[in-house]
Structure formats: structure tokens, C-alpha cells
mmCIF file of C-alpha atoms in Angstrom:
data_model
loop_
_atom_site.group_PDB
_atom_site.id
_atom_site.type_symbol
_atom_site.label_atom_id
_atom_site.label_comp_id
_atom_site.label_asym_id
_atom_site.label_seq_id
_atom_site.Cartn_x
_atom_site.Cartn_y
_atom_site.Cartn_z
ATOM 1 C CA UNK A 1 12.086 -6.423 -12.607
ATOM 2 C CA UNK A 2 10.824 -6.013 -9.070
ATOM 3 C CA UNK A 3 10.187 -2.566 -7.617
ATOM 4 C CA UNK A 4 9.808 -1.403 -4.011
ATOM 5 C CA UNK A 5 8.354 1.665 -2.295
ATOM 6 C CA UNK A 6 7.043 2.418 1.154
ATOM 7 C CA UNK A 7 6.240 4.832 3.944
ATOM 8 C CA UNK A 8 6.839 4.824 7.696
ATOM 9 C CA UNK A 9 5.515 6.699 10.710
ATOM 10 C CA UNK A 10 7.330 6.862 14.040
ATOM 11 C CA UNK A 11 4.059 7.738 15.816
ATOM 12 C CA UNK A 12 0.905 6.937 13.824
ATOM 13 C CA UNK A 13 -2.005 8.354 15.855
ATOM 14 C CA UNK A 14 -4.711 6.065 17.205
ATOM 15 C CA UNK A 15 -7.282 5.671 14.390
ATOM 16 C CA UNK A 16 -4.753 7.346 12.071
ATOM 17 C CA UNK A 17 -4.103 6.050 8.555
ATOM 18 C CA UNK A 18 -0.888 5.279 6.720
ATOM 19 C CA UNK A 19 -1.710 5.245 2.993
ATOM 20 C CA UNK A 20 -0.022 4.151 -0.218
ATOM 21 C CA UNK A 21 -1.758 5.175 -3.447
ATOM 22 C CA UNK A 22 -0.822 3.281 -6.629
ATOM 23 C CA UNK A 23 -1.735 4.329 -10.171
ATOM 24 C CA UNK A 24 -1.334 1.430 -12.617
ATOM 25 C CA UNK A 25 -0.313 2.343 -16.163
ATOM 26 C CA UNK A 26 -2.943 1.540 -18.817
ATOM 27 C CA UNK A 27 -0.465 -0.702 -20.693
ATOM 28 C CA UNK A 28 0.669 -2.738 -17.682
ATOM 29 C CA UNK A 29 -0.700 -5.177 -15.164
ATOM 30 C CA UNK A 30 0.999 -5.331 -11.802
ATOM 31 C CA UNK A 31 1.605 -8.274 -9.506
ATOM 32 C CA UNK A 32 1.866 -6.622 -6.081
ATOM 33 C CA UNK A 33 2.564 -7.611 -2.522
ATOM 34 C CA UNK A 34 1.440 -5.016 0.009
ATOM 35 C CA UNK A 35 3.012 -5.350 3.443
ATOM 36 C CA UNK A 36 2.335 -3.462 6.655
ATOM 37 C CA UNK A 37 3.519 -3.506 10.245
ATOM 38 C CA UNK A 38 2.319 -1.747 13.371
ATOM 39 C CA UNK A 39 3.394 -1.610 17.008
ATOM 40 C CA UNK A 40 -0.226 -2.207 18.109
ATOM 41 C CA UNK A 41 -3.474 -3.626 16.749
ATOM 42 C CA UNK A 42 -4.126 -2.439 13.208
ATOM 43 C CA UNK A 43 -6.482 -2.981 10.287
ATOM 44 C CA UNK A 44 -5.498 -3.331 6.610
ATOM 45 C CA UNK A 45 -7.733 -2.415 3.672
ATOM 46 C CA UNK A 46 -7.140 -2.400 -0.078
ATOM 47 C CA UNK A 47 -9.484 -0.206 -2.145
ATOM 48 C CA UNK A 48 -9.838 -0.314 -5.928
ATOM 49 C CA UNK A 49 -10.520 2.938 -7.787
ATOM 50 C CA UNK A 50 -11.041 5.296 -4.846
ATOM 51 C CA UNK A 51 -11.943 8.882 -5.598
ATOM 52 C CA UNK A 52 -8.748 10.885 -5.393
ATOM 53 C CA UNK A 53 -8.013 14.493 -6.185
ATOM 54 C CA UNK A 54 -5.438 14.419 -8.981
ATOM 55 C CA UNK A 55 -4.178 17.816 -7.784
ATOM 56 C CA UNK A 56 -3.471 16.355 -4.351
ATOM 57 C CA UNK A 57 -1.973 12.902 -4.853
ATOM 58 C CA UNK A 58 0.299 13.296 -1.844
ATOM 59 C CA UNK A 59 4.042 12.804 -1.747
ATOM 60 C CA UNK A 60 5.454 10.995 -4.755
ATOM 61 C CA UNK A 61 7.504 7.905 -3.941
ATOM 62 C CA UNK A 62 10.055 6.776 -6.515
ATOM 63 C CA UNK A 63 9.777 2.969 -6.711
ATOM 64 C CA UNK A 64 13.246 1.468 -6.306
ATOM 65 C CA UNK A 65 14.371 -1.091 -8.858
ATOM 66 C CA UNK A 66 15.363 -4.178 -6.864
ATOM 67 C CA UNK A 67 17.432 -5.600 -9.751
ATOM 68 C CA UNK A 68 20.420 -3.356 -9.170
ATOM 69 C CA UNK A 69 22.309 -4.287 -12.366
ATOM 70 C CA UNK A 70 19.753 -2.718 -14.697
ATOM 71 C CA UNK A 71 18.397 0.805 -14.692
ATOM 72 C CA UNK A 72 14.724 0.220 -15.480
ATOM 73 C CA UNK A 73 12.234 2.636 -13.937
ATOM 74 C CA UNK A 74 8.637 1.841 -13.073
ATOM 75 C CA UNK A 75 5.717 3.047 -15.177
ATOM 76 C CA UNK A 76 3.449 3.082 -12.094
ATOM 77 C CA UNK A 77 2.743 6.138 -9.970
ATOM 78 C CA UNK A 78 3.215 5.633 -6.229
ATOM 79 C CA UNK A 79 2.284 8.209 -3.568
ATOM 80 C CA UNK A 80 1.999 8.480 0.205
ATOM 81 C CA UNK A 81 -0.622 10.499 2.085
ATOM 82 C CA UNK A 82 -2.978 11.158 -0.843
ATOM 83 C CA UNK A 83 -6.136 13.190 -0.428
ATOM 84 C CA UNK A 84 -9.068 10.781 -0.630
ATOM 85 C CA UNK A 85 -12.781 11.264 -0.091
ATOM 86 C CA UNK A 86 -13.692 9.190 2.980
ATOM 87 C CA UNK A 87 -17.173 8.657 1.524
ATOM 88 C CA UNK A 88 -15.867 7.375 -1.801
ATOM 89 C CA UNK A 89 -13.023 4.955 -1.186
ATOM 90 C CA UNK A 90 -13.999 2.632 -4.047
ATOM 91 C CA UNK A 91 -14.400 -1.127 -3.806
ATOM 92 C CA UNK A 92 -12.895 -2.578 -0.638
ATOM 93 C CA UNK A 93 -11.149 -5.747 -1.819
ATOM 94 C CA UNK A 94 -10.040 -6.841 1.666
ATOM 95 C CA UNK A 95 -12.504 -5.594 4.261
ATOM 96 C CA UNK A 96 -10.632 -5.094 7.486
ATOM 97 C CA UNK A 97 -7.853 -7.663 7.707
ATOM 98 C CA UNK A 98 -6.483 -7.491 11.252
ATOM 99 C CA UNK A 99 -2.864 -7.244 12.415
ATOM 100 C CA UNK A 100 -2.853 -8.259 16.103
ATOM 101 C CA UNK A 101 -0.617 -6.221 18.355
ATOM 102 C CA UNK A 102 -2.360 -6.108 21.724
ATOM 103 C CA UNK A 103 -1.155 -7.455 25.039
ATOM 104 C CA UNK A 104 -3.915 -9.893 26.043
ATOM 105 C CA UNK A 105 -4.866 -13.502 25.274
ATOM 106 C CA UNK A 106 -2.852 -15.012 22.439
ATOM 107 C CA UNK A 107 -1.719 -11.664 21.041
ATOM 108 C CA UNK A 108 2.014 -11.035 20.679
ATOM 109 C CA UNK A 109 2.255 -8.544 23.550
ATOM 110 C CA UNK A 110 2.745 -5.345 21.585
ATOM 111 C CA UNK A 111 5.525 -6.689 19.398
ATOM 112 C CA UNK A 112 5.779 -5.238 15.914
ATOM 113 C CA UNK A 113 3.434 -7.468 13.908
ATOM 114 C CA UNK A 114 2.960 -7.503 10.166
ATOM 115 C CA UNK A 115 0.495 -8.623 7.522
ATOM 116 C CA UNK A 116 0.317 -8.670 3.750
ATOM 117 C CA UNK A 117 -1.913 -8.910 0.694
ATOM 118 C CA UNK A 118 -0.782 -10.274 -2.653
ATOM 119 C CA UNK A 119 -2.780 -9.311 -5.747
ATOM 120 C CA UNK A 120 -2.669 -9.102 -9.538
ATOM 121 C CA UNK A 121 -3.796 -5.525 -10.173
ATOM 122 C CA UNK A 122 -5.623 -4.508 -13.332
ATOM 123 C CA UNK A 123 -4.147 -2.071 -15.839
ATOM 124 C CA UNK A 124 -5.475 1.477 -15.800
ATOM 125 C CA UNK A 125 -6.850 1.237 -12.247
ATOM 126 C CA UNK A 126 -5.940 3.005 -9.021
ATOM 127 C CA UNK A 127 -5.451 1.345 -5.649
ATOM 128 C CA UNK A 128 -5.367 2.672 -2.100
ATOM 129 C CA UNK A 129 -3.578 0.499 0.455
ATOM 130 C CA UNK A 130 -4.490 1.690 3.958
ATOM 131 C CA UNK A 131 -3.137 0.712 7.367
ATOM 132 C CA UNK A 132 -5.234 2.047 10.283
ATOM 133 C CA UNK A 133 -3.788 2.049 13.798
ATOM 134 C CA UNK A 134 -6.271 0.609 16.342
ATOM 135 C CA UNK A 135 -3.707 0.292 19.149
ATOM 136 C CA UNK A 136 -5.243 2.861 21.513
ATOM 137 C CA UNK A 137 -2.298 5.283 21.269
ATOM 138 C CA UNK A 138 0.324 6.420 18.763
ATOM 139 C CA UNK A 139 2.394 3.503 17.406
ATOM 140 C CA UNK A 140 5.297 3.009 15.036
ATOM 141 C CA UNK A 141 3.987 1.744 11.671
ATOM 142 C CA UNK A 142 5.057 1.100 8.088
ATOM 143 C CA UNK A 143 3.439 0.233 4.764
ATOM 144 C CA UNK A 144 5.388 -1.150 1.808
ATOM 145 C CA UNK A 145 4.726 -2.277 -1.740
ATOM 146 C CA UNK A 146 6.800 -4.741 -3.767
ATOM 147 C CA UNK A 147 5.665 -5.272 -7.352
ATOM 148 C CA UNK A 148 6.383 -6.560 -10.838
ATOM 149 C CA UNK A 149 5.009 -4.915 -13.992
ATOM 150 C CA UNK A 150 3.754 -7.048 -16.902
ATOM 151 C CA UNK A 151 3.093 -5.634 -20.350
ATOM 152 C CA UNK A 152 -0.213 -6.765 -21.833
#
């Protein structure tokens, strides 16, 4: 079964972050595709096992089952806007992948551009998917996660 969850900002501040925080169940592995889009230049990072305050996980997102005929629910925890320690973000698995959105050279002229990461995530770990707006002003942005769970 595939699940989906995401978050959107109509005006993500310059240098502002749009975060998805995923807690993987200790009995499951997850095959995940993280996707993000921004109306200007942006940077994507995926951190493994960041320090997070379990009392401040952010807003819970209920992953939607994309197989509409069955009622399975995900065992993973998914949150937006978690509290994280900027000095302890964990291991950066994808240091600074760039989504171009500028208006010079070969860039797409400020069109909404997107990027993605696809990973097999380890059971019992936590992951922070972060989109950072580098567009010079507030921009529309979104971050989404599509995933499958696999029992070990």
C-alpha cells in the first residue's frame, strides 16, 4: 500500500524552511520518495536521526492510503514543522540538492520547479526532509512524501 502526506506554504520566507519529519516504526522499513517544489531557488536536504524534542514534534499529518479500496493505516509517524536543534540535525544524506527557480541564464524564469529524493529508509530511525527557500523573497512552496512500508 502506498501512503501520501505533505505540507504547503503560500509564502515561505526567504531562508525559511518547510519541514517534514518522519518516524519509521521499528518493525518496518520504508521505501520513500520525497518531493518538493518552490516558486524560487531552493535547497533540499534529508537528515537521518536529527535531534528532535518528542514533546514538540509539530503538527501531525495523517498519511493518506493511496489504495482507496482498502482501509490500511500507516505505522509511520509524519509531522510538519517539528522543533529541531539547528546544531544537531543528524547525518545529512543529501547535502544541499538545488531546485533552480531564478530568472537568469538557463534557469526556468521563476516557474514552479520541483525536485525529489528516493530512498529506502531504515526501521526505527527518524528522518527530517527540509526544503529551504533561497529565492530572495517569500515564495509558494510544498513538500510531499509518498511511501511504501515493508515488514522485516
